[in-house]
């Protein structure tokens, strides 16, 4: 019986400890829920709304209204793609981004194909049989590369309906997978950060460097026609969307977010460098002249800013993975 | 590059002398001793834990930690630095791959790569310490012990410590740099008690018996795959000093011809470098100075 007393004491003492552990665990999950609800889900829901607005705008006689609606959707799409992780939770969702936007996929000149189809008299629903003919690039082409007409409107309706369907699937998919994300928060966070890095890189390289002539391969050769949405010139809005999502995920004033978790786990140093680089990228974005047309000199600050974000991200990542040599562990035998 | 305090070494599962591993090793040792030898007596324990070699190991363990903290950690290349070099170099020659493997598979591949390549590089560095006449002068420090205890593991010349730390930085850095390039942020390490899962599962619970007199064998078959405590003790015997150079895996010894199964070696428990050699390294100052003196003499002779 003697053992009963210390054993009971241990059990009693462990009760508040367990409760505290659960409490702090719940608190720690807050930023994860916030990331999911206020960034990922929120941006997906907004994209659905912007897409509906674009559908409505197709009936407008005003080209400005139509243009504004498309630019808004491009920005919303940029926000969604910058943190797109649904494909990791739902195999079917892996290809949704491709169904929304064919930019940098395949060699087909979508504009040329769409113009050819517009010139014919086949039904739009039949003519637009390929997925790539019903994406954002195709909408950009049909709405802004030629005189607005009933025929173009019919084509645009089919295309926009397809894109809206995909955004709805993305939004619903996120709703269905919230628990899976919060069940394994480490995995969820790594997917979010990975999406951030991937799209920071693709934005810098595909959407800025290759257009303005800042890659080794095309140094000095500015080709605005290579931008993501050359006819509406909504590419800049997409880039802004990518940056805004990163601001939502990392911004000091947007917490709880990725920064909150990074502070808790690894201190301020690593993530602060990412925040500083991101802030200077956003600043460069805002300060770029409106009529930049991807001029090389105008693009250098934002290109450099995004490169710094990527490098800072990598530095932070490498240090948080914990490969730093523990000398004791590294000793011989 | 962080370094734990001597006490913290007992608290972290990524260290050889983590308290959990020590307790498991102690339990195994007691069971083995009772069954193989007989009752454990206080004089026997005293003779083992308080002989001249053991006491030197305790003193040198503290010196070793101070030396690392003051002179090695601040100046040594870190795995993070190497990882970033590799990453920047790969990014300069190619687009990042962002391969879409399953998260679980990436973690298994990363953990396994660090373990296998880490162990492989340890084998070759250890082999180099034995085959290179200059490096052997430094590695002799470790082999000078004639009584083995878990802290003998730390009886290493600072030059050897630096070589092993550099090896670790290069291997961990290169592997990490490549993995981040391939998979971006979807990278993590499967760890158990804070250490690499493979190392902990395959090694850590018997790791402290390697430097002991508990001749625990894994049997003929398993000793071709994993280095047993008995095999490492064979390595500390003068006659087999260039055999069993592996750390966790015996596979490298088997493939590269340096394997010696413990059953093939008589139970000759004489550890060390041979008659009269121990005195050359029986103090902290001697441990530090003697290798340089030996090298100087060799150069003079040639």
Coordinates of C-alpha atoms in Angstrom, one line a residue:
Chain A
X1 CA 0.0 0.0 0.0
X2 CA 2.9 2.3 0.5
X3 CA 3.4 2.8 -3.2
X4 CA -0.2 4.1 -3.4
X5 CA 0.6 7.5 -1.9
X6 CA 3.4 8.6 -4.2
X7 CA 1.6 7.0 -7.2
X8 CA -1.5 8.9 -6.4
X9 CA 0.4 12.1 -5.9
X10 CA 2.0 11.6 -9.3
X11 CA -1.3 11.0 -11.0
X12 CA -2.9 14.0 -9.3
X13 CA 0.0 16.2 -10.2
X14 CA -0.1 15.0 -13.8
X15 CA -3.7 16.1 -14.3
X16 CA -3.1 19.8 -14.6
X17 CA 0.0 19.1 -16.6
X18 CA -2.0 17.2 -19.2
X19 CA -4.7 19.9 -19.3
X20 CA -2.1 22.5 -19.8
X21 CA -0.4 20.5 -22.6
X22 CA -3.8 20.2 -24.3
X23 CA -4.5 23.9 -23.8
X24 CA -1.2 25.0 -25.2
X25 CA -1.6 22.6 -28.1
X26 CA -5.0 24.1 -28.8
X27 CA -3.5 27.6 -28.7
X28 CA -0.7 26.5 -31.0
X29 CA -3.2 25.3 -33.6
X30 CA -4.9 28.8 -33.8
X31 CA -2.5 30.1 -36.3
X32 CA -3.0 27.0 -38.4
X33 CA -6.7 27.4 -38.4
X34 CA -6.3 31.1 -39.1
X35 CA -4.0 30.4 -42.1
X36 CA -6.6 27.9 -43.5
X37 CA -9.7 30.0 -42.8
X38 CA -8.5 33.5 -43.3
X39 CA -6.1 33.0 -46.2
X40 CA -6.6 29.8 -48.1
X41 CA -10.4 29.3 -47.8
X42 CA -11.1 33.1 -47.8
X43 CA -9.1 33.6 -51.1
X44 CA -10.8 30.6 -52.7
X45 CA -14.2 31.9 -51.8
X46 CA -13.3 35.4 -53.1
X47 CA -12.2 33.8 -56.4
X48 CA -15.6 32.2 -56.8
X49 CA -17.2 35.6 -56.2
X50 CA -14.9 37.4 -58.6
X51 CA -15.7 34.7 -61.2
X52 CA -19.4 35.2 -60.7
X53 CA -18.9 39.0 -61.2
X54 CA -17.0 38.3 -64.4
X55 CA -19.9 36.2 -65.6
X56 CA -22.3 39.0 -64.9
X57 CA -20.0 41.6 -66.5
X58 CA -20.2 39.7 -69.8
X59 CA -23.7 41.2 -70.3
X60 CA -22.3 44.7 -69.8
X61 CA -21.9 47.0 -72.8
X62 CA -19.0 48.7 -71.0
X63 CA -15.5 47.3 -71.9
X64 CA -14.2 48.9 -68.7
X65 CA -16.6 46.9 -66.6
X66 CA -15.6 43.7 -68.3
X67 CA -11.9 44.6 -68.1
X68 CA -12.2 45.4 -64.4
X69 CA -13.9 42.2 -63.7
X70 CA -11.3 40.1 -65.4
X71 CA -8.4 42.0 -63.7
X72 CA -10.1 41.4 -60.4
X73 CA -10.4 37.7 -61.1
X74 CA -6.8 37.5 -62.3
X75 CA -5.7 39.1 -58.9
X76 CA -8.0 36.7 -57.1
X77 CA -6.6 33.7 -59.0
X78 CA -3.0 34.9 -58.1
X79 CA -4.0 34.8 -54.5
X80 CA -5.4 31.3 -54.8
X81 CA -2.4 29.9 -56.7
X82 CA 0.2 31.4 -54.3
X83 CA -0.9 29.0 -51.6
X84 CA -2.6 26.2 -53.5
X85 CA -2.3 23.0 -51.5
X86 CA -5.6 21.2 -52.3
X87 CA -3.9 18.8 -54.7
X88 CA -2.0 17.3 -51.7
X89 CA -5.2 16.4 -50.0
X90 CA -7.3 15.4 -53.0
X91 CA -5.8 13.7 -56.0
X92 CA -8.5 15.0 -58.3
X93 CA -7.6 18.6 -57.3
X94 CA -4.0 18.3 -58.5
X95 CA -5.0 19.4 -62.0
X96 CA -7.5 22.1 -61.0
X97 CA -4.9 24.9 -61.5
X98 CA -4.1 23.6 -64.9
X99 CA -7.9 23.6 -65.7
X100 CA -8.0 27.2 -64.6
X101 CA -4.8 28.5 -66.3
X102 CA -2.6 26.9 -69.0
X103 CA 0.2 29.5 -68.6
X104 CA 3.6 27.8 -69.2
X105 CA 2.0 24.5 -70.0
X106 CA 2.3 23.0 -73.4
X107 CA 3.4 24.6 -76.6
X108 CA 0.1 25.4 -78.3
X109 CA -0.6 29.0 -79.2
X110 CA -4.0 29.3 -77.5
X111 CA -4.7 32.7 -78.8
X112 CA -4.2 31.5 -82.4
X113 CA -6.5 28.5 -81.8
X114 CA -9.2 30.6 -80.2
X115 CA -9.1 33.2 -83.0
X116 CA -9.5 30.4 -85.6
X117 CA -12.5 28.9 -83.7
X118 CA -14.1 32.4 -83.3
X119 CA -13.8 32.8 -87.1
X120 CA -15.8 29.6 -87.7
X121 CA -19.4 29.1 -87.0
X122 CA -19.4 25.9 -84.8
X123 CA -21.2 26.0 -81.5
X124 CA -18.9 27.4 -78.8
X125 CA -19.6 24.4 -76.5
X126 CA -18.5 22.1 -79.3
X127 CA -15.6 24.2 -80.5
X128 CA -14.1 24.6 -77.1
X129 CA -13.6 20.9 -76.5
X130 CA -10.1 21.2 -75.1
X131 CA -9.5 22.1 -71.5
X132 CA -6.9 24.6 -72.5
X133 CA -9.5 26.5 -74.6
X134 CA -11.5 27.2 -71.4
X135 CA -8.8 28.7 -69.2
X136 CA -7.9 32.2 -68.1
X137 CA -5.5 32.7 -71.0
X138 CA -8.3 31.8 -73.4
X139 CA -10.7 34.2 -71.7
X140 CA -8.0 36.9 -71.9
X141 CA -7.7 36.2 -75.6
X142 CA -11.3 36.0 -76.5
X143 CA -12.4 39.1 -74.5
X144 CA -9.6 41.5 -75.2
X145 CA -7.7 40.6 -78.4
X146 CA -10.4 41.7 -80.8
X147 CA -13.7 43.6 -81.2
X148 CA -16.3 42.6 -78.6
X149 CA -19.1 40.7 -80.4
X150 CA -21.9 38.3 -79.6
X151 CA -19.8 35.5 -80.9
X152 CA -16.9 36.4 -78.5
X153 CA -19.4 36.8 -75.7
X154 CA -20.8 33.2 -76.3
X155 CA -17.3 31.9 -76.2
X156 CA -16.4 33.8 -73.1
X157 CA -19.6 32.5 -71.4
X158 CA -18.4 28.9 -71.9
X159 CA -14.9 29.6 -70.8
X160 CA -15.8 31.6 -67.7
X161 CA -18.4 29.0 -66.7
X162 CA -15.6 26.4 -66.8
X163 CA -13.2 28.5 -64.8
X164 CA -16.0 29.3 -62.2
X165 CA -16.8 25.6 -61.9
X166 CA -13.1 25.0 -61.1
X167 CA -13.0 27.7 -58.5
X168 CA -16.1 26.4 -56.9
X169 CA -14.5 22.9 -56.8
X170 CA -11.4 24.5 -55.2
X171 CA -13.5 26.3 -52.6
X172 CA -15.6 23.2 -51.8
X173 CA -12.5 21.1 -51.7
X174 CA -10.9 23.3 -49.1
X175 CA -14.1 23.2 -47.0
X176 CA -14.0 19.4 -47.2
X177 CA -10.3 19.1 -46.2
X178 CA -10.1 21.5 -43.3
X179 CA -9.9 18.7 -40.8
X180 CA -7.2 16.9 -42.7
X181 CA -5.1 20.1 -42.7
X182 CA -5.6 20.6 -39.0
X183 CA -5.0 16.9 -38.2
X184 CA -1.4 17.1 -39.3
X185 CA -0.4 20.8 -39.0
X186 CA 3.3 20.2 -39.6
X187 CA 2.5 18.7 -43.0
X188 CA 0.0 21.4 -43.7
X189 CA 2.4 24.2 -42.9
X190 CA 5.2 22.6 -45.0
X191 CA 2.8 22.4 -47.9
X192 CA 1.8 26.1 -47.6
X193 CA 5.4 27.3 -47.3
X194 CA 6.3 25.1 -50.3
X195 CA 3.5 26.6 -52.4
X196 CA 4.7 30.1 -51.4
X197 CA 8.3 29.3 -52.4
X198 CA 7.2 27.6 -55.7
X199 CA 5.0 30.5 -56.8
X200 CA 7.4 33.2 -55.6
X201 CA 10.0 31.5 -57.9
X202 CA 7.5 31.1 -60.8
X203 CA 6.4 34.7 -60.5
X204 CA 9.9 35.9 -60.5
X205 CA 11.1 33.7 -63.4
X206 CA 8.1 33.1 -65.6
X207 CA 6.0 36.2 -65.1
X208 CA 8.8 38.8 -64.7
X209 CA 12.3 37.7 -65.8
X210 CA 11.2 35.9 -69.0
X211 CA 9.0 38.7 -70.0
X212 CA 11.3 41.6 -69.3
X213 CA 14.5 40.0 -70.4
X214 CA 16.1 39.3 -67.0
X215 CA 17.0 35.6 -67.5
X216 CA 20.4 34.4 -68.8
X217 CA 18.7 33.0 -71.9
X218 CA 16.9 36.3 -72.9
X219 CA 19.0 38.9 -71.2
X220 CA 17.9 42.4 -72.4
X221 CA 15.1 41.1 -74.7
X222 CA 11.8 42.5 -73.3
X223 CA 8.8 40.7 -74.7
X224 CA 5.6 42.0 -73.1
X225 CA 3.7 39.6 -75.4
X226 CA 5.0 36.8 -73.3
X227 CA 3.2 38.0 -70.2
X228 CA 0.5 35.8 -68.7
X229 CA -2.5 37.8 -70.0
X230 CA -1.1 39.9 -72.8
X231 CA -4.4 41.3 -74.1
X232 CA -6.0 42.5 -70.9
X233 CA -2.6 43.2 -69.3
X234 CA -4.0 41.7 -66.2
X235 CA -0.7 39.8 -65.5
X236 CA 0.4 42.6 -63.2
X237 CA -2.7 42.0 -61.1
X238 CA -2.0 38.3 -60.9
X239 CA 1.6 39.1 -59.6
X240 CA 0.0 41.5 -57.1
X241 CA -2.3 38.6 -55.9
X242 CA 0.7 36.3 -55.3
X243 CA 2.4 39.0 -53.3
X244 CA -0.7 39.8 -51.3
X245 CA -1.2 36.1 -50.3
X246 CA 2.4 36.1 -49.1
X247 CA 1.7 39.2 -47.1
X248 CA -1.3 37.5 -45.6
X249 CA 0.8 34.5 -44.6
X250 CA 3.8 36.3 -43.4
X251 CA 2.9 39.9 -42.5
X252 CA 3.5 41.1 -39.0
X253 CA 0.2 42.8 -38.9
X254 CA -1.7 39.8 -40.3
X255 CA -1.0 37.5 -37.5
X256 CA -1.8 34.8 -36.4
X257 CA -0.2 33.3 -39.5
X258 CA 3.0 31.5 -40.7
X259 CA 5.1 34.1 -39.0
X260 CA 3.4 33.4 -35.6
X261 CA 4.3 29.7 -35.9
X262 CA 7.9 30.5 -37.0
X263 CA 8.4 32.8 -34.0
X264 CA 7.2 30.1 -31.7
X265 CA 9.3 27.4 -33.2
X266 CA 12.5 29.1 -34.4
X267 CA 12.5 32.6 -33.1
X268 CA 12.3 35.8 -35.1
X269 CA 15.6 35.9 -37.0
X270 CA 15.0 33.6 -40.0
X271 CA 11.4 34.6 -40.7
X272 CA 12.2 38.3 -40.2
X273 CA 14.6 38.2 -43.1
X274 CA 11.8 36.7 -45.3
X275 CA 9.4 39.4 -44.1
X276 CA 11.9 42.2 -44.9
X277 CA 12.5 40.8 -48.4
X278 CA 8.7 40.5 -49.0
X279 CA 8.1 44.0 -47.8
X280 CA 10.6 45.4 -50.2
X281 CA 9.1 43.3 -53.0
X282 CA 5.6 44.8 -52.2
X283 CA 7.2 48.2 -52.1
X284 CA 8.8 47.7 -55.5
X285 CA 5.5 46.4 -56.8
X286 CA 3.6 49.5 -55.7
X287 CA 6.3 51.8 -56.9
X288 CA 6.5 50.4 -60.4
X289 CA 5.2 52.9 -63.0
X290 CA 1.7 52.2 -64.3
X291 CA 2.9 52.2 -67.9
X292 CA 5.9 49.9 -67.2
X293 CA 5.0 47.4 -69.9
X294 CA 7.5 45.1 -68.3
X295 CA 10.5 47.3 -69.2
X296 CA 13.7 45.7 -68.0
X297 CA 14.7 48.6 -65.8
X298 CA 11.3 49.0 -64.2
X299 CA 11.3 45.3 -63.3
X300 CA 14.7 45.0 -61.7
X301 CA 13.6 46.1 -58.2
X302 CA 10.7 43.6 -57.9
X303 CA 12.8 40.9 -59.6
X304 CA 15.5 41.5 -57.0
X305 CA 13.0 41.6 -54.2
X306 CA 11.5 38.3 -55.1
X307 CA 14.9 36.7 -55.5
X308 CA 15.7 38.0 -52.0
X309 CA 12.4 36.5 -50.7
X310 CA 13.3 33.1 -52.2
X311 CA 16.8 33.1 -50.8
X312 CA 15.6 34.2 -47.3
X313 CA 13.0 31.5 -47.4
X314 CA 15.6 28.9 -48.2
X315 CA 17.9 30.2 -45.5
X316 CA 15.0 30.0 -43.0
X317 CA 14.0 26.5 -44.3
X318 CA 17.5 25.1 -44.1
X319 CA 18.0 26.3 -40.6
X320 CA 14.6 25.1 -39.3
X321 CA 15.1 21.6 -40.7
X322 CA 17.6 21.2 -38.0
X323 CA 20.5 19.7 -40.0
X324 CA 23.0 22.0 -38.2
X325 CA 25.7 19.7 -37.2
X326 CA 25.6 18.6 -33.6
X327 CA 29.3 18.2 -33.1
X328 CA 28.8 15.5 -30.5
X329 CA 26.8 13.5 -32.9
X330 CA 29.4 14.1 -35.5
X331 CA 32.2 12.6 -33.5
X332 CA 34.0 9.5 -34.7
X333 CA 34.2 6.0 -33.2
Chain B
X1 CA 26.4 25.5 -35.1
X2 CA 25.0 24.8 -31.6
X3 CA 26.8 22.8 -28.9
X4 CA 25.1 21.3 -25.9
X5 CA 26.4 21.7 -22.4
X6 CA 27.9 18.5 -20.9
X7 CA 24.8 18.0 -18.8
X8 CA 22.5 18.7 -21.7
X9 CA 24.2 15.8 -23.6
X10 CA 22.4 13.5 -21.2
X11 CA 19.0 15.1 -22.0
X12 CA 18.9 15.0 -25.8
X13 CA 18.2 11.9 -27.8
X14 CA 20.5 13.0 -30.6
X15 CA 23.5 12.4 -28.4
X16 CA 25.2 9.1 -27.8
X17 CA 25.0 9.4 -24.0
X18 CA 21.3 10.4 -23.7
X19 CA 20.1 9.1 -20.3
X20 CA 17.5 6.8 -22.0
X21 CA 20.2 5.0 -24.0
X22 CA 22.5 4.8 -21.0
X23 CA 19.8 3.1 -18.9
X24 CA 18.9 0.6 -21.6
X25 CA 22.6 -0.1 -22.1
X26 CA 23.1 -0.5 -18.4
X27 CA 20.2 -3.0 -18.2
X28 CA 21.6 -5.0 -21.1
X29 CA 25.0 -4.9 -19.5
X30 CA 23.7 -6.1 -16.1
X31 CA 21.7 -9.0 -17.6
X32 CA 24.7 -10.0 -19.9
X33 CA 27.2 -9.9 -17.0
X34 CA 25.0 -11.9 -14.6
X35 CA 24.4 -14.6 -17.1
X36 CA 27.9 -14.7 -18.6
X37 CA 30.2 -13.9 -15.7
X38 CA 28.2 -14.0 -12.4
X39 CA 27.3 -11.7 -9.6
X40 CA 28.5 -8.1 -9.9
X41 CA 30.6 -7.1 -6.9
X42 CA 31.5 -3.6 -5.7
X43 CA 35.2 -4.0 -6.0
X44 CA 34.7 -5.1 -9.7
X45 CA 32.6 -2.0 -10.4
X46 CA 35.1 0.2 -8.6
X47 CA 38.0 -1.3 -10.6
X48 CA 36.1 -0.7 -13.8
X49 CA 34.7 2.8 -13.2
X50 CA 37.7 4.3 -11.3
X51 CA 40.7 2.9 -13.1
X52 CA 43.3 5.3 -14.6
X53 CA 41.7 5.1 -18.1
X54 CA 38.2 5.8 -16.9
X55 CA 39.3 8.8 -14.8
X56 CA 41.2 10.2 -17.8
X57 CA 38.1 9.8 -19.9
X58 CA 36.0 11.8 -17.4
X59 CA 38.5 14.6 -17.3
X60 CA 39.0 14.6 -21.1
X61 CA 35.3 14.6 -21.7
X62 CA 35.0 17.9 -19.9
X63 CA 38.1 19.3 -21.7
X64 CA 36.8 18.1 -25.0
X65 CA 33.5 20.0 -24.5
X66 CA 35.3 23.2 -23.5
X67 CA 37.6 23.0 -26.4
X68 CA 34.8 22.5 -28.9
X69 CA 32.8 25.4 -27.4
X70 CA 35.7 27.8 -27.5
X71 CA 37.7 26.9 -30.5
X72 CA 35.8 24.6 -32.9
X73 CA 32.2 25.6 -33.1
X74 CA 32.8 29.3 -33.7
X75 CA 35.0 28.7 -36.7
X76 CA 33.8 25.5 -38.2
X77 CA 31.7 25.2 -41.4
X78 CA 28.1 24.3 -40.6
X79 CA 25.7 22.0 -42.5
X80 CA 23.4 25.0 -43.0
X81 CA 26.1 26.9 -44.8
X82 CA 26.9 23.9 -47.1
X83 CA 23.2 23.3 -47.7
X84 CA 22.8 26.9 -48.9
X85 CA 25.9 26.7 -51.1
X86 CA 24.5 23.6 -52.8
X87 CA 21.1 25.1 -53.1
X88 CA 22.3 28.3 -54.7
X89 CA 24.6 26.4 -57.0
X90 CA 21.8 24.1 -58.2
X91 CA 19.5 27.1 -58.6
X92 CA 22.1 28.8 -60.7
X93 CA 22.3 25.9 -63.2
X94 CA 18.7 24.7 -63.2
X95 CA 15.1 25.6 -62.3
X96 CA 14.1 24.2 -58.9
X97 CA 12.3 20.9 -59.4
X98 CA 9.4 21.1 -56.9
X99 CA 8.8 17.4 -57.4
X100 CA 5.4 16.3 -56.3
X101 CA 6.2 13.2 -54.2
X102 CA 4.1 12.3 -51.3
X103 CA 5.1 14.2 -48.2
X104 CA 5.6 10.9 -46.2
X105 CA 7.9 9.5 -49.0
X106 CA 10.0 12.7 -49.0
X107 CA 10.6 12.5 -45.3
X108 CA 11.5 8.8 -45.4
X109 CA 13.9 9.4 -48.3
X110 CA 15.5 12.4 -46.6
X111 CA 15.9 10.6 -43.2
X112 CA 17.2 7.5 -44.9
X113 CA 19.7 9.5 -47.1
X114 CA 21.1 11.3 -44.2
X115 CA 21.5 8.0 -42.3
X116 CA 23.0 6.0 -45.1
X117 CA 25.3 8.7 -46.6
X118 CA 26.3 9.8 -43.1
X119 CA 27.2 6.3 -42.1
X120 CA 29.0 5.6 -45.3
X121 CA 31.1 8.8 -44.9
X122 CA 31.9 7.9 -41.3
X123 CA 33.2 4.5 -42.5
X124 CA 35.5 6.1 -45.1
X125 CA 36.8 8.9 -42.8
X126 CA 37.4 6.3 -40.1
X127 CA 39.2 4.1 -42.6
X128 CA 41.3 7.1 -43.7
X129 CA 42.2 7.7 -40.1
X130 CA 43.5 4.2 -39.9
X131 CA 45.3 4.0 -43.3
X132 CA 46.9 7.5 -43.6
X133 CA 50.1 7.5 -41.6
X134 CA 49.7 11.1 -40.5
X135 CA 46.0 10.9 -39.5
X136 CA 46.7 7.7 -37.6
X137 CA 49.0 9.7 -35.2
X138 CA 45.8 11.6 -34.2
X139 CA 43.5 8.6 -34.2
X140 CA 45.9 6.7 -31.9
X141 CA 44.6 8.9 -29.1
X142 CA 41.2 7.1 -29.2
X143 CA 42.9 3.6 -29.5
X144 CA 45.2 4.3 -26.5
X145 CA 42.5 3.4 -24.0
X146 CA 43.1 -0.1 -22.5
X147 CA 39.8 0.0 -20.5
X148 CA 36.7 1.0 -22.4
X149 CA 33.7 2.9 -21.0
X150 CA 31.0 4.9 -22.7
X151 CA 32.9 8.2 -22.4
X152 CA 35.9 6.7 -24.3
X153 CA 33.8 7.7 -27.3
X154 CA 34.8 11.3 -26.6
X155 CA 38.5 10.5 -26.3
X156 CA 39.4 12.1 -29.6
X157 CA 42.2 14.5 -30.7
X158 CA 40.8 17.9 -31.7
X159 CA 42.1 17.4 -35.2
X160 CA 39.9 14.3 -35.5
X161 CA 36.9 16.1 -34.0
X162 CA 37.3 18.8 -36.7
X163 CA 37.5 16.2 -39.4
X164 CA 34.3 14.4 -38.2
X165 CA 32.5 17.7 -37.8
X166 CA 33.5 18.8 -41.4
X167 CA 32.3 15.4 -42.7
X168 CA 29.0 15.9 -41.0
X169 CA 28.6 19.4 -42.3
X170 CA 29.4 18.3 -45.8
X171 CA 27.2 15.3 -45.9
X172 CA 24.2 16.8 -44.1
X173 CA 24.6 20.0 -46.0
X174 CA 24.8 18.4 -49.5
X175 CA 21.9 16.1 -48.8
X176 CA 19.7 18.9 -47.4
X177 CA 20.6 21.3 -50.3
X178 CA 19.7 18.7 -52.9
X179 CA 16.4 17.8 -51.1
X180 CA 15.3 21.4 -50.7
X181 CA 16.1 21.9 -54.4
X182 CA 14.0 18.9 -55.3
X183 CA 11.1 19.3 -52.9
X184 CA 11.2 22.9 -51.6
X185 CA 9.7 23.2 -48.2
X186 CA 8.1 19.8 -48.0
X187 CA 11.1 18.5 -46.0
X188 CA 11.2 17.0 -42.5
X189 CA 13.1 14.4 -40.6
X190 CA 11.7 11.3 -39.0
X191 CA 13.1 11.5 -35.5
X192 CA 12.8 9.4 -32.4
X193 CA 13.7 11.0 -29.1
X194 CA 15.3 13.8 -31.1
X195 CA 17.7 11.7 -33.2
X196 CA 17.5 10.3 -36.7
X197 CA 14.9 7.5 -36.5
X198 CA 17.2 5.0 -38.3
X199 CA 20.2 5.7 -36.0
X200 CA 18.1 5.5 -32.9
X201 CA 16.3 2.3 -33.8
X202 CA 19.4 0.4 -35.2
X203 CA 22.1 1.7 -32.9
X204 CA 21.5 4.0 -30.0
X205 CA 20.2 1.6 -27.4
X206 CA 23.4 -0.6 -27.6
X207 CA 25.7 2.2 -28.8
X208 CA 27.1 2.8 -25.3
X209 CA 28.1 -0.8 -25.0
X210 CA 30.6 -0.5 -27.9
X211 CA 33.0 1.2 -25.6
X212 CA 32.6 -1.3 -22.7
X213 CA 33.7 -4.8 -21.8
X214 CA 30.3 -6.3 -22.4
X215 CA 30.9 -8.5 -25.4
X216 CA 27.5 -8.4 -26.9
X217 CA 27.4 -10.1 -30.3
X218 CA 24.6 -9.9 -32.9
X219 CA 25.4 -13.3 -34.4
X220 CA 27.0 -14.2 -37.6
X221 CA 24.2 -13.2 -39.9
X222 CA 23.3 -9.8 -38.4
X223 CA 27.0 -8.8 -37.9
X224 CA 27.3 -8.5 -41.6
X225 CA 24.7 -5.8 -41.6
X226 CA 25.1 -4.0 -38.3
X227 CA 28.2 -3.4 -36.2
X228 CA 27.7 -5.1 -32.8
X229 CA 29.3 -3.9 -29.5
X230 CA 31.4 -7.0 -29.7
X231 CA 32.7 -6.1 -33.2
X232 CA 33.6 -2.6 -32.1
X233 CA 35.5 -4.1 -29.1
X234 CA 37.3 -6.4 -31.6
X235 CA 38.2 -3.1 -33.4
X236 CA 39.8 -1.8 -30.2
X237 CA 42.0 -4.9 -29.9
X238 CA 45.5 -4.4 -31.1
X239 CA 45.4 -7.4 -33.5
X240 CA 42.3 -6.3 -35.3
X241 CA 42.7 -2.6 -35.0
X242 CA 42.1 -2.0 -38.7
X243 CA 38.9 -4.1 -38.9
X244 CA 35.3 -3.2 -38.2
X245 CA 35.6 0.4 -39.1
X246 CA 31.8 0.9 -39.5
X247 CA 29.7 3.0 -37.2
X248 CA 26.1 1.7 -37.5
X249 CA 26.2 -0.5 -40.6
X250 CA 28.7 -3.4 -41.0
X251 CA 27.7 -3.5 -44.7
X252 CA 30.6 -1.1 -45.6
X253 CA 33.1 -3.4 -43.9
X254 CA 31.7 -6.4 -45.6
X255 CA 31.8 -4.8 -49.0
X256 CA 35.2 -3.2 -48.7
X257 CA 36.9 -6.1 -47.0
X258 CA 37.4 -4.9 -43.4
X259 CA 34.8 -7.0 -41.7
X260 CA 35.7 -9.3 -38.8
X261 CA 32.9 -11.2 -37.1
X262 CA 33.1 -11.2 -33.3
X263 CA 32.8 -15.0 -33.2
X264 CA 36.0 -15.4 -35.3
X265 CA 38.1 -13.5 -32.7
X266 CA 39.3 -15.1 -29.4
X267 CA 37.9 -13.6 -26.3
X268 CA 41.2 -11.7 -25.8
X269 CA 40.0 -8.6 -24.0
X270 CA 43.3 -6.7 -24.4
X271 CA 42.4 -3.3 -25.7
X272 CA 44.8 -0.5 -26.7
X273 CA 47.9 0.0 -28.8
X274 CA 50.2 -2.5 -27.1
X275 CA 52.7 -2.7 -24.4
X276 CA 54.1 0.7 -23.2
X277 CA 52.0 2.7 -25.7
X278 CA 49.3 3.8 -23.2
X279 CA 51.8 6.0 -21.3
X280 CA 52.2 8.2 -24.3
X281 CA 48.6 9.4 -24.0
X282 CA 47.9 9.1 -20.3
X283 CA 47.1 12.8 -19.7
X284 CA 45.2 15.6 -21.3
X285 CA 48.3 17.5 -22.3
X286 CA 49.9 14.4 -23.7
X287 CA 46.8 13.6 -25.7
X288 CA 46.9 17.0 -27.4
X289 CA 50.7 17.3 -27.9
X290 CA 51.9 13.7 -28.5
X291 CA 50.5 13.3 -32.1
X292 CA 52.2 16.5 -33.2
X293 CA 55.4 15.3 -31.6
X294 CA 55.1 12.0 -33.4
X295 CA 54.6 13.7 -36.7
X296 CA 57.5 16.0 -36.1
X297 CA 59.7 12.9 -35.3
X298 CA 58.5 11.1 -38.4
X299 CA 59.4 14.1 -40.6
X300 CA 62.8 14.4 -39.0
X301 CA 63.5 10.7 -39.6
X302 CA 62.6 10.9 -43.2

